[in-house]
């Protein structure tokens, strides 16, 4: 039983660390802000959630201490991590950060122009 | 430019309750585990700041019509009152009392007057933080 619990804990924590490493490599390797935000918000959220789940299982199965605060933290990260990435990318688009030169499609641009026309800006 | 921020506002509405109830948990857990009035007050203030960021200063003032300066005063009075209460019974200043009570749902609970002092600290911290942020945030 202890071995099974240990395998579960090690699986979740190493999965989380792997995803965090992938997120860090993505931050270095990807060309512009939007792809980097994609890497950072998705991969880092999943990585931290996995590590928290591993910690939760460790305290539950090894120390017999059921800690619902960690589950609340998982839920909180699941809600707020992607929304943080969304808000950062959107505000940098509106502030005028250009996407990568190889981008072929920009759906937000006509929408922003429509909003500007409706509110009589420029 | 005024843009459509429905995702931010909906998330703020949802997350506000998680943060607020976590703050209440921190406040009541302060006697036996890490937490207490100061951290609970700061977390509550951060929940209100999240609402202010997602919506508007005036909107939040209509949702929560609280005068935060009065909140600071009530907190200070509460803290000083619980500290000074023991002076009237012949004990030194800041002597706390506790006893075990049988509450209807919770069962046998130990209630301590230090929780009232902590409530005062909580009110002062929330009031001071929100006063600072509202004063800085106002444009006029």
Short mmCIF file of C-alpha atoms in Angstrom, two decimals:
data_model
loop_
_atom_site.label_atom_id
_atom_site.label_comp_id
_atom_site.label_asym_id
_atom_site.label_seq_id
_atom_site.Cartn_x
_atom_site.Cartn_y
_atom_site.Cartn_z
CA UNK A 1 0.00 0.00 0.00
CA UNK A 2 2.82 2.37 0.87
CA UNK A 3 4.55 1.55 -2.41
CA UNK A 4 1.39 2.24 -4.41
CA UNK A 5 0.93 5.55 -2.57
CA UNK A 6 4.55 6.46 -3.21
CA UNK A 7 4.19 5.65 -6.90
CA UNK A 8 1.10 7.89 -7.09
CA UNK A 9 2.85 10.76 -5.30
CA UNK A 10 6.03 10.49 -7.37
CA UNK A 11 4.00 10.29 -10.58
CA UNK A 12 2.06 13.47 -9.87
CA UNK A 13 5.03 15.49 -8.63
CA UNK A 14 7.34 14.46 -11.49
CA UNK A 15 4.57 15.14 -14.02
CA UNK A 16 4.20 18.61 -12.53
CA UNK A 17 7.95 19.29 -12.64
CA UNK A 18 8.05 18.04 -16.24
CA UNK A 19 5.28 20.44 -17.23
CA UNK A 20 7.03 23.33 -15.44
CA UNK A 21 10.26 22.55 -17.34
CA UNK A 22 8.29 22.51 -20.60
CA UNK A 23 6.79 25.88 -19.68
CA UNK A 24 10.25 27.34 -18.98
CA UNK A 25 11.66 26.00 -22.27
CA UNK A 26 8.63 27.46 -24.05
CA UNK A 27 9.29 30.87 -22.51
CA UNK A 28 12.82 30.78 -23.93
CA UNK A 29 12.16 29.24 -27.32
CA UNK A 30 8.88 30.74 -28.54
CA UNK A 31 9.05 33.84 -30.76
CA UNK A 32 6.50 36.36 -29.48
CA UNK A 33 4.40 37.34 -26.47
CA UNK A 34 1.24 35.45 -27.42
CA UNK A 35 2.89 32.07 -27.94
CA UNK A 36 4.86 32.60 -24.72
CA UNK A 37 1.66 33.44 -22.85
CA UNK A 38 0.15 30.27 -24.30
CA UNK A 39 3.08 28.20 -22.98
CA UNK A 40 3.23 29.92 -19.61
CA UNK A 41 -0.45 29.97 -18.73
CA UNK A 42 -1.38 26.47 -19.86
CA UNK A 43 1.65 24.41 -19.04
CA UNK A 44 2.55 26.14 -15.78
CA UNK A 45 -1.03 25.90 -14.51
CA UNK A 46 -1.19 22.18 -15.17
CA UNK A 47 2.28 21.69 -13.67
CA UNK A 48 1.51 23.49 -10.43
CA UNK A 49 -1.84 21.71 -10.18
CA UNK A 50 -0.10 18.34 -10.52
CA UNK A 51 2.47 19.24 -7.88
CA UNK A 52 -0.28 20.36 -5.50
CA UNK A 53 -2.16 17.11 -6.10
CA UNK A 54 1.01 15.17 -5.32
CA UNK A 55 1.48 17.12 -2.09
CA UNK A 56 -2.18 16.52 -1.22
CA UNK A 57 -1.80 12.76 -1.75
CA UNK A 58 1.42 12.75 0.26
CA UNK A 59 -0.20 14.37 3.29
CA UNK A 60 -3.35 12.29 2.92
CA UNK A 61 -1.85 8.84 2.36
CA UNK A 62 1.44 9.09 4.23
CA UNK A 63 0.66 11.43 7.13
CA UNK A 64 -3.11 10.72 7.43
CA UNK A 65 -3.91 14.40 7.22
CA UNK A 66 -6.72 15.33 4.82
CA UNK A 67 -6.03 18.92 3.84
CA UNK A 68 -8.88 20.46 1.79
CA UNK A 69 -7.02 23.77 1.51
CA UNK A 70 -4.73 22.20 -1.11
CA UNK A 71 -7.76 21.09 -3.16
CA UNK A 72 -9.09 24.64 -2.88
CA UNK A 73 -5.71 25.84 -4.15
CA UNK A 74 -5.98 23.46 -7.14
CA UNK A 75 -9.46 24.79 -7.95
CA UNK A 76 -8.27 28.38 -7.54
CA UNK A 77 -5.30 27.88 -9.86
CA UNK A 78 -7.51 26.10 -12.39
CA UNK A 79 -9.84 29.11 -12.48
CA UNK A 80 -7.33 31.96 -12.28
CA UNK A 81 -4.28 30.75 -14.20
CA UNK A 82 -5.80 30.76 -17.71
CA UNK A 83 -7.76 33.93 -16.96
CA UNK A 84 -4.50 35.64 -15.98
CA UNK A 85 -2.95 34.57 -19.30
CA UNK A 86 -6.03 35.80 -21.17
CA UNK A 87 -5.98 39.21 -19.45
CA UNK A 88 -2.22 39.67 -20.06
CA UNK A 89 -2.43 38.74 -23.76
CA UNK A 90 -5.50 40.88 -24.35
CA UNK A 91 -4.07 43.95 -22.62
CA UNK A 92 -0.80 43.61 -24.54
CA UNK A 93 -2.74 43.29 -27.82
CA UNK A 94 -4.64 46.47 -27.03
CA UNK A 95 -1.38 48.16 -25.96
CA UNK A 96 -0.07 47.39 -29.47
CA UNK A 97 2.27 44.39 -29.14
CA UNK A 98 2.72 42.95 -32.65
CA UNK A 99 2.32 39.18 -33.12
CA UNK A 100 5.00 37.02 -34.70
CA UNK A 101 5.72 37.70 -38.40
CA UNK A 102 4.49 34.25 -39.44
CA UNK A 103 1.00 34.80 -38.05
CA UNK A 104 -1.62 34.19 -40.73
CA UNK A 105 -4.85 35.04 -38.97
CA UNK A 106 -5.89 37.84 -36.57
CA UNK A 107 -9.51 37.62 -35.49
CA UNK A 108 -9.29 40.25 -32.76
CA UNK A 109 -8.25 43.09 -35.10
CA UNK A 110 -11.62 43.70 -36.86
CA UNK A 111 -13.35 43.42 -33.48
CA UNK A 112 -11.08 46.07 -31.93
CA UNK A 113 -11.65 48.35 -34.96
CA UNK A 114 -15.42 47.90 -34.61
CA UNK A 115 -15.21 48.83 -30.90
CA UNK A 116 -13.13 51.90 -31.73
CA UNK A 117 -15.67 52.98 -34.36
CA UNK A 118 -18.55 52.51 -31.94
CA UNK A 119 -16.87 54.59 -29.26
CA UNK A 120 -15.54 57.25 -31.68
CA UNK A 121 -11.84 56.83 -30.90
CA UNK A 122 -9.47 58.10 -33.65
CA UNK B 1 -10.87 52.49 -25.07
CA UNK B 2 -13.58 50.64 -23.21
CA UNK B 3 -13.39 46.96 -24.04
CA UNK B 4 -15.44 43.90 -23.32
CA UNK B 5 -14.10 42.30 -20.12
CA UNK B 6 -16.82 39.79 -19.31
CA UNK B 7 -14.32 36.98 -18.59
CA UNK B 8 -12.49 39.06 -15.99
CA UNK B 9 -15.71 40.18 -14.29
CA UNK B 10 -17.26 36.72 -14.16
CA UNK B 11 -14.03 35.21 -12.78
CA UNK B 12 -13.77 37.97 -10.20
CA UNK B 13 -17.33 37.29 -9.04
CA UNK B 14 -16.56 33.58 -8.68
CA UNK B 15 -13.11 33.92 -7.14
CA UNK B 16 -14.14 36.62 -4.65
CA UNK B 17 -16.08 34.09 -2.61
CA UNK B 18 -13.22 31.57 -2.59
CA UNK B 19 -10.78 34.23 -1.36
CA UNK B 20 -13.24 35.62 1.19
CA UNK B 21 -14.09 32.26 2.73
CA UNK B 22 -10.39 31.36 2.78
CA UNK B 23 -9.83 34.61 4.70
CA UNK B 24 -12.55 33.63 7.20
CA UNK B 25 -10.89 30.23 7.55
CA UNK B 26 -7.50 31.88 8.15
CA UNK B 27 -9.06 34.15 10.77
CA UNK B 28 -10.68 31.34 12.76
CA UNK B 29 -7.72 28.98 12.34
CA UNK B 30 -5.34 31.51 13.86
CA UNK B 31 -5.37 30.07 17.37
CA UNK B 32 -4.03 26.62 16.55
CA UNK B 33 -2.54 26.85 13.04
CA UNK B 34 -0.85 29.62 11.01
CA UNK B 35 -3.21 32.47 10.30
CA UNK B 36 -4.96 35.06 12.40
CA UNK B 37 -6.41 38.52 12.23
CA UNK B 38 -3.63 40.20 10.27
CA UNK B 39 -3.40 37.66 7.42
CA UNK B 40 -7.17 37.22 7.31
CA UNK B 41 -7.65 40.97 7.06
CA UNK B 42 -5.09 41.30 4.28
CA UNK B 43 -6.65 38.45 2.30
CA UNK B 44 -10.14 39.97 2.71
CA UNK B 45 -8.80 43.32 1.53
CA UNK B 46 -7.21 41.63 -1.48
CA UNK B 47 -10.56 40.04 -2.36
CA UNK B 48 -12.20 43.48 -2.33
CA UNK B 49 -9.29 44.88 -4.37
CA UNK B 50 -9.93 42.14 -6.95
CA UNK B 51 -13.54 43.35 -7.23
CA UNK B 52 -12.30 46.94 -7.59
CA UNK B 53 -9.91 45.93 -10.39
CA UNK B 54 -12.55 43.91 -12.25
CA UNK B 55 -15.37 46.42 -11.88
CA UNK B 56 -15.13 50.01 -10.76
CA UNK B 57 -14.45 51.92 -7.57
CA UNK B 58 -17.95 53.41 -7.55
CA UNK B 59 -19.63 50.07 -8.35
CA UNK B 60 -17.85 48.37 -5.48
CA UNK B 61 -18.77 51.23 -3.16
CA UNK B 62 -22.43 50.66 -4.01
CA UNK B 63 -22.08 46.87 -3.60
CA UNK B 64 -20.28 47.17 -0.25
CA UNK B 65 -21.39 50.47 1.31
CA UNK B 66 -18.84 50.38 4.12
CA UNK B 67 -17.12 53.40 5.60
CA UNK B 68 -13.66 51.94 6.12
CA UNK B 69 -12.50 54.71 8.47
CA UNK B 70 -15.38 53.85 10.83
CA UNK B 71 -14.32 50.21 10.46
CA UNK B 72 -10.82 51.11 11.73
CA UNK B 73 -12.38 52.96 14.68
CA UNK B 74 -14.65 50.01 15.56
CA UNK B 75 -11.71 47.62 15.36
CA UNK B 76 -9.55 49.76 17.64
CA UNK B 77 -12.39 50.11 20.16
CA UNK B 78 -12.96 46.34 20.10
CA UNK B 79 -9.27 45.58 20.64
CA UNK B 80 -8.90 48.16 23.41
CA UNK B 81 -12.19 47.01 25.00
CA UNK B 82 -11.19 43.35 25.21
CA UNK B 83 -7.79 44.38 26.57
CA UNK B 84 -9.23 46.77 29.15
CA UNK B 85 -12.13 44.54 30.24
CA UNK B 86 -9.99 42.62 32.72
CA UNK B 87 -8.97 45.84 34.50
CA UNK B 88 -12.54 46.19 35.84
CA UNK B 89 -12.38 42.77 37.51
CA UNK B 90 -9.11 43.45 39.31
CA UNK B 91 -6.82 41.59 36.89
CA UNK B 92 -3.93 43.16 34.97
CA UNK B 93 -4.40 44.81 31.59
CA UNK B 94 -4.67 42.30 28.68
CA UNK B 95 -5.69 39.32 30.85
CA UNK B 96 -7.69 36.98 28.61
CA UNK B 97 -10.42 34.57 29.61
CA UNK B 98 -11.52 31.31 28.07
CA UNK B 99 -14.04 28.61 28.84
CA UNK B 100 -15.69 25.59 27.23
CA UNK B 101 -19.22 25.93 25.93
CA UNK B 102 -21.70 23.49 24.44
CA UNK B 103 -22.84 25.20 21.25
CA UNK B 104 -25.92 23.82 19.40
CA UNK B 105 -24.28 22.54 16.18
CA UNK B 106 -20.55 22.74 16.84
CA UNK B 107 -20.60 20.81 20.11
CA UNK B 108 -17.99 21.39 22.79
CA UNK B 109 -16.02 24.49 21.83
CA UNK B 110 -13.50 26.58 23.68
CA UNK B 111 -14.23 30.27 23.27
CA UNK B 112 -11.43 32.69 24.03
CA UNK B 113 -11.52 36.47 24.37
CA UNK B 114 -8.32 36.63 22.27
CA UNK B 115 -10.60 35.94 19.28
CA UNK B 116 -12.38 39.24 19.96
CA UNK B 117 -9.02 41.02 20.06
CA UNK B 118 -8.17 39.30 16.79
CA UNK B 119 -11.48 40.50 15.34
CA UNK B 120 -10.40 44.03 16.22
CA UNK B 121 -7.07 43.50 14.46
CA UNK B 122 -8.95 42.08 11.44
CA UNK B 123 -11.25 45.10 11.19
CA UNK B 124 -8.32 47.53 11.54
CA UNK B 125 -6.27 45.78 8.85
CA UNK B 126 -9.17 45.60 6.36
CA UNK B 127 -10.10 49.22 7.06
CA UNK B 128 -6.59 50.63 6.76
CA UNK B 129 -5.78 48.69 3.56
CA UNK B 130 -9.04 49.62 1.87
CA UNK B 131 -8.71 53.27 2.94
CA UNK B 132 -5.20 53.45 1.46
CA UNK B 133 -6.26 51.80 -1.81
CA UNK B 134 -9.45 53.82 -2.23
CA UNK B 135 -7.62 57.08 -1.50
CA UNK B 136 -4.91 56.30 -4.04
CA UNK B 137 -7.38 54.93 -6.59
CA UNK B 138 -9.66 57.95 -6.73
CA UNK B 139 -8.94 60.15 -9.71
CA UNK B 140 -10.10 63.44 -8.29
#
